[in-house]
Amino acid sequence: YIERLAEAVGIPSISSDLENHLGDINNMIEWTKGHIERLGGKTNVVVNPLNSDKITYPPILLGEFHVDKKKKTVCVYGHLDVQPAAKEDGWDTDPFTLVEKDGKLFGRGSTDDKGPALSWLWIVEAHQALGVELPVNIKIMYEGMEEFGSEGLFETIRDEAKPGKFLDDVDFFCISDNYWLGKTKPCLTYGLRGLAYFQVGVTGCEQDLHSGVLGGTVHEAMTDLVRLMGTLVDTNGKILVDGVMDSVKPLTPEEEALYESIEFDIESYKEENKVKSVSDKLLYDNKKDLLMHRWRYPTLSLHGIEGAFSGKGAKTVIPAGVKGKFSLRLVPDQDPKHIEKCVTTHLETEFAKLQSPNKLEIEMIHGAVAWLSDPKHPNYQAAARAIEKVYGSGPDYTREGGSIPITSAIEDATQMNVLLLPIGACDDMAHSQNEKYNVSNLINGIKVLGIYLHELGKIQGPKPSACKC
């Protein structure tokens, strides 16, 4: 398995640079297609629906291991593309050469997401080697653009979910593209926050001006923008925009109880996020409040200012126009369109208070709803039993502060349950230098995924895809 992962890591399938790496992504997809077919599976390479005369995107790879139409069917999703990486970025080794050291496998894509994604093929291979029939039908959906917007995948999902097509008879979905909360205890993820990303621009003139010559005579755009951004959130993280909190679901005793047993250490959290050596302070000093504000409450973060001087040294310039970037992470029942109205009203009101003659522009660049599943669903319970059999104890049930849009897209199109089953540890450094995948996580992950299939096979009752239940 490690040798095959090394082959996959050796293909620099970088989706953010299609000009130079489209061929590599296509090679990665062909490599995977060949592996599925060698195991006796069927494949279909779907042309990306967003291809045009101006740009060509990687295709979507669909695979299938059909056992018996009477058996349940699970569809697993993974991505075969990776983030950019170069040794000069600060890697200790060549990022596209898998290196094993101290029980860790270092290489770009080792944990995000080639290791977990390809594990499903190794599970099929193991069943064949042992002469054991697969307990369920397996369908596979691999893409090559996840790290750069999943271009074309959402359209493909909607099309393949139509009656009689690839996803129509899928009973359960499973995604392994996130991570444990800690380093040692597995978890199942049942919630993700959504996103509303904004840009607020203020323009004061047509070109940058000399602050020594014209400072004190013009209404400066930067001054207006800084004051506007300061009205959005306070230093304790409280959102100051009216209406944002109105639709947040109240905390139930049942949900609150899920936080009690979660394995989480605040001091380690401060160290891992490089806070301890600077301030040694977080917004909350207890596990429950900290995790709730990380997962189940909305947040507003300021990201940066476009158009302002940000280089080294000093530049005495009055920017002609500046754009502030900020976003809100949304939770279940929050509608991005409603959030857009709240934010727009707030900024327009605050700008009017400034009595500035400058021009204000507000734009929501991206909006995505939050996702919440039921940890008591049979799909989740099957995974929980698998984890208990491999690790000797049940998983933590977690939510995440980030967004995985593919999750909601699958559920919306198929009406079937989606399980997020992380395999990697919290310190795997996905997207960063020295990305790694623990050998123990690889081995135990394969065991968990394999047993999960058998637990799905034990579920009684009709096929959920037949009754949409």
PDB file of C-alpha atoms in Angstrom, residues 304-440:
ATOM      1  CA  GLY A 304      -7.172  41.836   4.557  1.00  0.00           C
ATOM      2  CA  ILE A 305      -7.275  45.013   2.499  1.00  0.00           C
ATOM      3  CA  GLU A 306      -6.708  45.090  -1.244  1.00  0.00           C
ATOM      4  CA  GLY A 307      -5.234  48.242  -2.752  1.00  0.00           C
ATOM      5  CA  ALA A 308      -3.361  49.346   0.354  1.00  0.00           C
ATOM      6  CA  PHE A 309       0.425  49.418   0.653  1.00  0.00           C
ATOM      7  CA  SER A 310       1.573  46.167   2.263  1.00  0.00           C
ATOM      8  CA  GLY A 311       5.200  45.786   1.193  1.00  0.00           C
ATOM      9  CA  LYS A 312       8.346  46.199   3.240  1.00  0.00           C
ATOM     10  CA  GLY A 313       9.638  49.644   4.001  1.00  0.00           C
ATOM     11  CA  ALA A 314       7.638  52.869   3.858  1.00  0.00           C
ATOM     12  CA  LYS A 315       5.474  54.351   1.143  1.00  0.00           C
ATOM     13  CA  THR A 316       3.716  57.652   1.723  1.00  0.00           C
ATOM     14  CA  VAL A 317       0.717  57.041  -0.469  1.00  0.00           C
ATOM     15  CA  ILE A 318      -2.986  57.761  -0.133  1.00  0.00           C
ATOM     16  CA  PRO A 319      -4.697  54.830  -1.884  1.00  0.00           C
ATOM     17  CA  ALA A 320      -7.267  55.843  -4.477  1.00  0.00           C
ATOM     18  CA  GLY A 321      -9.500  52.939  -3.538  1.00  0.00           C
ATOM     19  CA  VAL A 322      -9.336  50.065  -1.112  1.00  0.00           C
ATOM     20  CA  LYS A 323     -11.323  46.846  -0.656  1.00  0.00           C
ATOM     21  CA  GLY A 324     -11.721  45.134   2.691  1.00  0.00           C
ATOM     22  CA  LYS A 325     -12.132  41.359   2.710  1.00  0.00           C
ATOM     23  CA  PHE A 326     -14.039  39.579   5.466  1.00  0.00           C
ATOM     24  CA  SER A 327     -16.205  36.516   5.881  1.00  0.00           C
ATOM     25  CA  LEU A 328     -18.742  34.945   8.165  1.00  0.00           C
ATOM     26  CA  ARG A 329     -18.810  31.233   8.911  1.00  0.00           C
ATOM     27  CA  LEU A 330     -22.459  30.246   9.005  1.00  0.00           C
ATOM     28  CA  VAL A 331     -24.307  27.576  10.977  1.00  0.00           C
ATOM     29  CA  PRO A 332     -27.492  25.583  10.281  1.00  0.00           C
ATOM     30  CA  ASP A 333     -30.615  27.648   9.478  1.00  0.00           C
ATOM     31  CA  GLN A 334     -28.561  30.701   8.467  1.00  0.00           C
ATOM     32  CA  ASP A 335     -29.289  31.732   4.883  1.00  0.00           C
ATOM     33  CA  PRO A 336     -26.392  33.437   3.039  1.00  0.00           C
ATOM     34  CA  LYS A 337     -28.893  35.717   1.274  1.00  0.00           C
ATOM     35  CA  HIS A 338     -30.293  36.884   4.606  1.00  0.00           C
ATOM     36  CA  ILE A 339     -26.753  37.413   5.907  1.00  0.00           C
ATOM     37  CA  GLU A 340     -25.986  39.468   2.801  1.00  0.00           C
ATOM     38  CA  LYS A 341     -28.940  41.754   3.546  1.00  0.00           C
ATOM     39  CA  CYS A 342     -27.889  42.144   7.182  1.00  0.00           C
ATOM     40  CA  VAL A 343     -24.284  42.965   6.302  1.00  0.00           C
ATOM     41  CA  THR A 344     -25.238  45.346   3.494  1.00  0.00           C
ATOM     42  CA  THR A 345     -27.686  47.234   5.711  1.00  0.00           C
ATOM     43  CA  HIS A 346     -25.112  47.452   8.503  1.00  0.00           C
ATOM     44  CA  LEU A 347     -22.333  48.800   6.286  1.00  0.00           C
ATOM     45  CA  GLU A 348     -24.582  51.287   4.528  1.00  0.00           C
ATOM     46  CA  THR A 349     -25.839  52.559   7.882  1.00  0.00           C
ATOM     47  CA  GLU A 350     -22.341  52.872   9.335  1.00  0.00           C
ATOM     48  CA  PHE A 351     -21.042  54.553   6.187  1.00  0.00           C
ATOM     49  CA  ALA A 352     -23.831  57.121   6.342  1.00  0.00           C
ATOM     50  CA  LYS A 353     -22.711  58.002   9.885  1.00  0.00           C
ATOM     51  CA  LEU A 354     -19.295  58.943   8.512  1.00  0.00           C
ATOM     52  CA  GLN A 355     -20.867  61.593   6.251  1.00  0.00           C
ATOM     53  CA  SER A 356     -18.212  60.768   3.680  1.00  0.00           C
ATOM     54  CA  PRO A 357     -18.540  61.799   0.020  1.00  0.00           C
ATOM     55  CA  ASN A 358     -16.536  58.739  -1.050  1.00  0.00           C
ATOM     56  CA  LYS A 359     -18.093  55.875  -3.026  1.00  0.00           C
ATOM     57  CA  LEU A 360     -19.118  52.673  -1.210  1.00  0.00           C
ATOM     58  CA  GLU A 361     -19.457  49.257  -2.876  1.00  0.00           C
ATOM     59  CA  ILE A 362     -20.475  46.018  -1.148  1.00  0.00           C
ATOM     60  CA  GLU A 363     -20.356  42.570  -2.697  1.00  0.00           C
ATOM     61  CA  MET A 364     -20.883  39.059  -1.374  1.00  0.00           C
ATOM     62  CA  ILE A 365     -18.346  37.064  -3.384  1.00  0.00           C
ATOM     63  CA  HIS A 366     -19.402  33.615  -2.223  1.00  0.00           C
ATOM     64  CA  GLY A 367     -22.172  32.110  -0.138  1.00  0.00           C
ATOM     65  CA  ALA A 368     -22.688  28.517   1.030  1.00  0.00           C
ATOM     66  CA  VAL A 369     -25.113  27.061   3.552  1.00  0.00           C
ATOM     67  CA  ALA A 370     -24.020  25.049   6.566  1.00  0.00           C
ATOM     68  CA  TRP A 371     -24.488  21.288   6.747  1.00  0.00           C
ATOM     69  CA  LEU A 372     -25.730  19.216   9.665  1.00  0.00           C
ATOM     70  CA  SER A 373     -26.329  15.477   9.789  1.00  0.00           C
ATOM     71  CA  ASP A 374     -27.687  13.064  12.382  1.00  0.00           C
ATOM     72  CA  PRO A 375     -25.015  11.124  14.298  1.00  0.00           C
ATOM     73  CA  LYS A 376     -27.676   8.523  15.131  1.00  0.00           C
ATOM     74  CA  HIS A 377     -28.244   7.696  11.444  1.00  0.00           C
ATOM     75  CA  PRO A 378     -27.457   4.039  10.557  1.00  0.00           C
ATOM     76  CA  ASN A 379     -24.637   5.243   8.297  1.00  0.00           C
ATOM     77  CA  TYR A 380     -22.930   6.923  11.267  1.00  0.00           C
ATOM     78  CA  GLN A 381     -23.638   4.078  13.627  1.00  0.00           C
ATOM     79  CA  ALA A 382     -22.043   1.613  11.191  1.00  0.00           C
ATOM     80  CA  ALA A 383     -18.881   3.727  11.172  1.00  0.00           C
ATOM     81  CA  ALA A 384     -18.948   4.059  14.963  1.00  0.00           C
ATOM     82  CA  ARG A 385     -19.077   0.271  15.392  1.00  0.00           C
ATOM     83  CA  ALA A 386     -16.177  -0.100  12.958  1.00  0.00           C
ATOM     84  CA  ILE A 387     -14.060   2.389  14.928  1.00  0.00           C
ATOM     85  CA  GLU A 388     -14.857   0.650  18.202  1.00  0.00           C
ATOM     86  CA  LYS A 389     -13.779  -2.711  16.787  1.00  0.00           C
ATOM     87  CA  VAL A 390     -10.446  -1.337  15.556  1.00  0.00           C
ATOM     88  CA  TYR A 391      -9.560   1.097  18.350  1.00  0.00           C
ATOM     89  CA  GLY A 392     -11.354  -0.465  21.301  1.00  0.00           C
ATOM     90  CA  SER A 393     -13.556   2.540  22.019  1.00  0.00           C
ATOM     91  CA  GLY A 394     -16.141   4.640  20.219  1.00  0.00           C
ATOM     92  CA  PRO A 395     -15.417   7.861  18.333  1.00  0.00           C
ATOM     93  CA  ASP A 396     -15.860  11.473  19.298  1.00  0.00           C
ATOM     94  CA  TYR A 397     -18.721  13.159  17.442  1.00  0.00           C
ATOM     95  CA  THR A 398     -17.460  16.449  16.088  1.00  0.00           C
ATOM     96  CA  ARG A 399     -18.411  19.345  13.900  1.00  0.00           C
ATOM     97  CA  GLU A 400     -15.962  21.480  11.931  1.00  0.00           C
ATOM     98  CA  GLY A 401     -15.586  25.195  11.502  1.00  0.00           C
ATOM     99  CA  GLY A 402     -14.718  24.958   7.821  1.00  0.00           C
ATOM    100  CA  SER A 403     -16.794  24.106   4.769  1.00  0.00           C
ATOM    101  CA  ILE A 404     -16.861  21.068   2.448  1.00  0.00           C
ATOM    102  CA  PRO A 405     -19.446  22.110  -0.179  1.00  0.00           C
ATOM    103  CA  ILE A 406     -19.499  18.684  -1.838  1.00  0.00           C
ATOM    104  CA  THR A 407     -21.262  17.299   1.254  1.00  0.00           C
ATOM    105  CA  SER A 408     -24.374  19.448   0.885  1.00  0.00           C
ATOM    106  CA  ALA A 409     -24.299  19.054  -2.895  1.00  0.00           C
ATOM    107  CA  ILE A 410     -24.536  15.257  -2.620  1.00  0.00           C
ATOM    108  CA  GLU A 411     -27.308  15.313  -0.014  1.00  0.00           C
ATOM    109  CA  ASP A 412     -29.326  17.906  -1.912  1.00  0.00           C
ATOM    110  CA  ALA A 413     -29.103  15.965  -5.182  1.00  0.00           C
ATOM    111  CA  THR A 414     -29.715  12.455  -3.838  1.00  0.00           C
ATOM    112  CA  GLN A 415     -31.562  12.933  -0.510  1.00  0.00           C
ATOM    113  CA  MET A 416     -29.265  10.264   0.956  1.00  0.00           C
ATOM    114  CA  ASN A 417     -27.133  10.468   4.098  1.00  0.00           C
ATOM    115  CA  VAL A 418     -23.500  11.582   3.820  1.00  0.00           C
ATOM    116  CA  LEU A 419     -20.968  10.429   6.412  1.00  0.00           C
ATOM    117  CA  LEU A 420     -17.718  12.289   7.075  1.00  0.00           C
ATOM    118  CA  LEU A 421     -15.264   9.641   8.266  1.00  0.00           C
ATOM    119  CA  PRO A 422     -11.823  11.191   8.918  1.00  0.00           C
ATOM    120  CA  ILE A 423      -8.756   8.980   8.775  1.00  0.00           C
ATOM    121  CA  GLY A 424      -5.887  11.468   9.233  1.00  0.00           C
ATOM    122  CA  ALA A 425      -4.711  13.108  12.461  1.00  0.00           C
ATOM    123  CA  CYS A 426      -5.021  16.792  13.352  1.00  0.00           C
ATOM    124  CA  ASP A 427      -1.273  17.392  12.905  1.00  0.00           C
ATOM    125  CA  ASP A 428      -1.017  15.994   9.355  1.00  0.00           C
ATOM    126  CA  MET A 429      -0.264  19.507   8.018  1.00  0.00           C
ATOM    127  CA  ALA A 430      -2.536  19.282   4.972  1.00  0.00           C
ATOM    128  CA  HIS A 431      -1.915  22.245   2.618  1.00  0.00           C
ATOM    129  CA  SER A 432       1.260  23.079   4.536  1.00  0.00           C
ATOM    130  CA  GLN A 433       4.942  22.191   4.409  1.00  0.00           C
ATOM    131  CA  ASN A 434       5.887  18.639   5.382  1.00  0.00           C
ATOM    132  CA  GLU A 435       2.405  17.189   4.941  1.00  0.00           C
ATOM    133  CA  LYS A 436       2.379  13.676   6.384  1.00  0.00           C
ATOM    134  CA  TYR A 437       0.238  10.600   6.915  1.00  0.00           C
ATOM    135  CA  ASN A 438       0.976   8.338   9.868  1.00  0.00           C
ATOM    136  CA  VAL A 439       1.601   4.704   8.921  1.00  0.00           C
ATOM    137  CA  SER A 440      -0.650   3.712  11.832  1.00  0.00           C
TER     138      SER A 440
END
